[in-house]
Amino acid sequence: MLGSGIIKGLAVTAKNFVGSYHDPARMVTEQYPEERPKLPEAYRNFPFLVTENATDPMGTLRCVACQICEKECPPQCIYIEKSKDKKPDATGKPQLYPAVFAIDTSVCMSCQICVEVCPFDAIKMDQVFEVAATNRFTGLLLNREQLAKPNSYFHQIHPTDAHEVDTRLAAERKAAEEKAKAAAAAKAAAAAAKPATPAPATATPAAPKPAAQPPTPPTA
Amino acid sequence: MITLTFIALVTLAAAAVAMSQRNLIHSALLLVASWAGIAGFYLWAGAEFVAFAQILVYVGAVSMVVLFAVLLTRRSHAELAIAPASVKRILAAIVAGGAVLGALFGAVLSTPLASAAAPPPAISVKALGAQLLGRHTASVLLIAVLLTVALLGAVVIASTNSKEDAP
Amino acid sequence: MNSSGLSLLSAHLPVAAAADGLLERLPLTLRDTFVQWFPAPTQWLLHHLISIVGILAIFGLFFAFTTVAERKLLGRLQNRLGPNRAGVPKFSFLPFHLKHKLFGLTQPFADAVKALTKEDIVPAAADKLLHFLAPVLVVAFSLLTFAVLPFGRNLIPVELDAALLYFFAAGSATELTIFMAGWASRNKYSLLSAMRALAQVISYELPLLLSVIPVVLVAGTLSTQEIVVAQGFWTFGLLPHWFIFTPWGAAGFLLFLVAALAESNRSPFDLPEAESELIAGHLTEYSGFKYALFFMAEYFGLTALSGLGVTLFLGGWQAPCAFLQFIPSYLWFMGKLVGMIVFFIWVRGTLLRLRIDQLTRLSWQFLVPLALINLGNAAFWALTGAWSGPLQIVRWAVSAALIVVPFVLMGRSLTRGQAPRTYRYAT
């Protein structure tokens, strides 16, 4: 009969109305400032710099100021100045560090290319989205100190990724140590008697390395 | 008496300004104001039903017809030619206006007006309805037929026009 | 069981004898005590001024809270929350700040401040005077209609013999303001939308009036107060004799609802200013407070039409049962009014917008013929007012058949060839 569809529709909305009071599963609204959204692990927006130690963030930056990210950045929002001196990096090798590292988040397009090209796992994507500022020039231009965040924070926001990075770095460090040990032993042996074959790289235990991103050995 | 003067002034002023306006929409809206003034006069005279009917029919409906007609028939401002004032036109205006004025004055003067303020007759809507659909049924029906014929005629004229305009 | 027009005069007696207690007379007592402080020559003026101020204050607030109730209800109807943020504002002169959100009930005041402080933009080519007059007149005309609504047993601002005619006369004057708004904007789209809006309002004026005439026919009067009095009977003191509980009244009420929705530009007939399709129709060139005035007039029109519906079909200020008469009549009226408005909001949250051809077809092919048939039905009801005993059952059966049979037949013929719609993604 004419009009039955209208009555059916009214019944549906009436059900919604009653249900909205006793069935929390119906309500999809997140009351934002009070209720924080649960972000997916892969969520990203702006990059940050990983430091090894939270107590000395500027001293333990993983970044070695190689400037690959600066060159790769499509909107060119990264600015880096190399340091004059060198500091020991995560593996203990003396490296340059960024004297100035700035990212203009008003320009950044969150493409993650800087993260993908970084050979040192020094730059990662952050999940902070409340970046509103009252001044778009100074408020959104983040410097080295604002960008540096500890590795523990990285573990907190991207656990899977951080775990993988840490195992890989540990393996590399171990490999480097063993290589150095082997080289030292070989040098000692060579000094002792006739020249011996250097320790082959295959002798080190195989680290779980991803195929797509072969780690660059810290040694040249 | 002050109320009556005020209503009359508003009505006549609106009508006078309506005639002097070049903008047709303004004229039409002022005409509506003038009709509303007439409704006010009916209300003052105690004829509630007639007053509301005047508003409903004239302000509500006839004004729409007028406005639609103005909007749908008017062409650009350039084509709106005002004929120059000539002696013939002035004479015709005086004769036509004088005739209407004379007829109205004759009607007013020949009506025996009560010298003292008579108590306003209390006519209920029910009595009015009984009169309209009792004694005056024939005239009401005749007017209804006349209006329907006029409406149909307007539709016919409009439809022949649209055929010419069709691409 | 006799509610026809002939018994009207005797109807006054039981009503007047009903509880006319302290609460019932409270608004009048308050007014009279207030007026007595002033010199006698100004008292008549104050009497009317208080009525006017009362209507403005009560229905102004009613409008404000209708908007927030509408948004909250629409939210709930769609499993959302609706506005719940605007709370107690922070006043700098107060040492403390109540941080309660008040369920978002102060939202309309925040909206009012926003509308008032917005820039008032008038197009350069616009007709300045008419552009200004349109929003002012539309509010004035829509407020005029409140004058004849009987809000309570003793609460009617102006008691007119031809009250219904007055209501529709004042209502039809708002059409003029739609045209003024559209034309004065000097915008082709505004003008076209104004024409569309006028076509809609004029199309639905007819079914609206035709759905009201049966009430006038049976009650035998155009006075709203007397129409309410005519509904003031109860069978066994429990079953009210409101006009909606008669076959012709129920049909008339449904027709009235549809026509009132269209007349006040409410969803599903809100195409004159369809927000998601047109910008705002004839209100495109309006901004800030002028736009808010149109918005206000729309809600006043809705409230007035709901009030008329309550008066004509839902027994006005009459209590539903005889023993509930101790509750003041104006509270009953307001309760029914709120009920009507909640229903309108419910409909808005449910139905989709019509196309203009569907809209006019619904009016001219369905509502108008049905309303005319219903007029005949009411005439039958009025003529058979003297039937009693088993003839009563015949009277009810015939009257119900007179409206149900045409409804079903017309519904079938209008929807012939249109298979029931199937929706791919809706369950």
GROMACS .gro file of C-alpha atoms in nm, chain A residues 1-3 5-6 8-21 26-29 31-34, chain C residues 72-73 75-81 84-85 101 343 346-347 349-351 366 404 407-408 410-412 414-415:
model
   54
    1MET     CA    1   0.000   0.000   0.000
    2LEU     CA    2   0.109   0.355  -0.061
    3GLY     CA    3   0.293   0.494   0.237
    5GLY     CA    4   0.767   0.248   0.286
    6ILE     CA    5   0.747   0.570   0.484
    8LYS     CA    6   0.912   0.128   0.751
    9GLY     CA    7   1.161   0.411   0.724
   10LEU     CA    8   1.022   0.582   1.033
   11ALA     CA    9   1.054   0.250   1.219
   12VAL     CA   10   1.420   0.225   1.119
   13THR     CA   11   1.504   0.571   1.245
   14ALA     CA   12   1.301   0.515   1.561
   15LYS     CA   13   1.507   0.202   1.623
   16ASN     CA   14   1.822   0.406   1.571
   17PHE     CA   15   1.698   0.667   1.818
   18VAL     CA   16   1.619   0.416   2.093
   19GLY     CA   17   1.929   0.210   2.022
   20SER     CA   18   2.156   0.512   2.040
   21TYR     CA   19   2.080   0.539   2.412
   26ARG     CA   20   2.579   0.183   1.737
   27MET     CA   21   2.755   0.508   1.819
   28VAL     CA   22   3.059   0.558   1.604
   29THR     CA   23   3.141   0.908   1.727
   31GLN     CA   24   3.461   1.254   2.130
   32TYR     CA   25   3.805   1.364   2.024
   33PRO     CA   26   3.983   1.569   2.287
   34GLU     CA   27   3.862   1.340   2.563
  459LYS     CA   28   2.040   1.645   1.874
  460LEU     CA   29   1.741   1.438   1.764
  462GLY     CA   30   2.191   1.294   1.544
  463ARG     CA   31   2.027   1.025   1.752
  464LEU     CA   32   1.809   0.918   1.460
  465GLN     CA   33   2.129   0.860   1.265
  466ASN     CA   34   2.332   0.708   1.551
  467ARG     CA   35   2.528   1.025   1.611
  468LEU     CA   36   2.555   1.239   1.921
  471ASN     CA   37   2.696   1.851   2.306
  472ARG     CA   38   2.985   2.094   2.347
  488LYS     CA   39   2.873   2.134   2.917
  730PHE     CA   40   0.738   1.422   1.471
  733TRP     CA   41   1.162   1.248   1.297
  734VAL     CA   42   1.027   1.275   0.943
  736GLY     CA   43   1.562   1.238   0.982
  737THR     CA   44   1.395   0.964   0.781
  738LEU     CA   45   1.277   1.074   0.440
  753PHE     CA   46  -0.290   1.291  -0.487
  791VAL     CA   47  -0.964   0.435   0.283
  794PHE     CA   48  -0.662   0.623  -0.078
  795VAL     CA   49  -0.589   0.262  -0.175
  797MET     CA   50  -0.541   0.624  -0.597
  798GLY     CA   51  -0.226   0.486  -0.446
  799ARG     CA   52  -0.246   0.185  -0.674
  801LEU     CA   53  -0.038   0.634  -0.915
  802THR     CA   54   0.222   0.369  -0.847
   0.00000   0.00000   0.00000
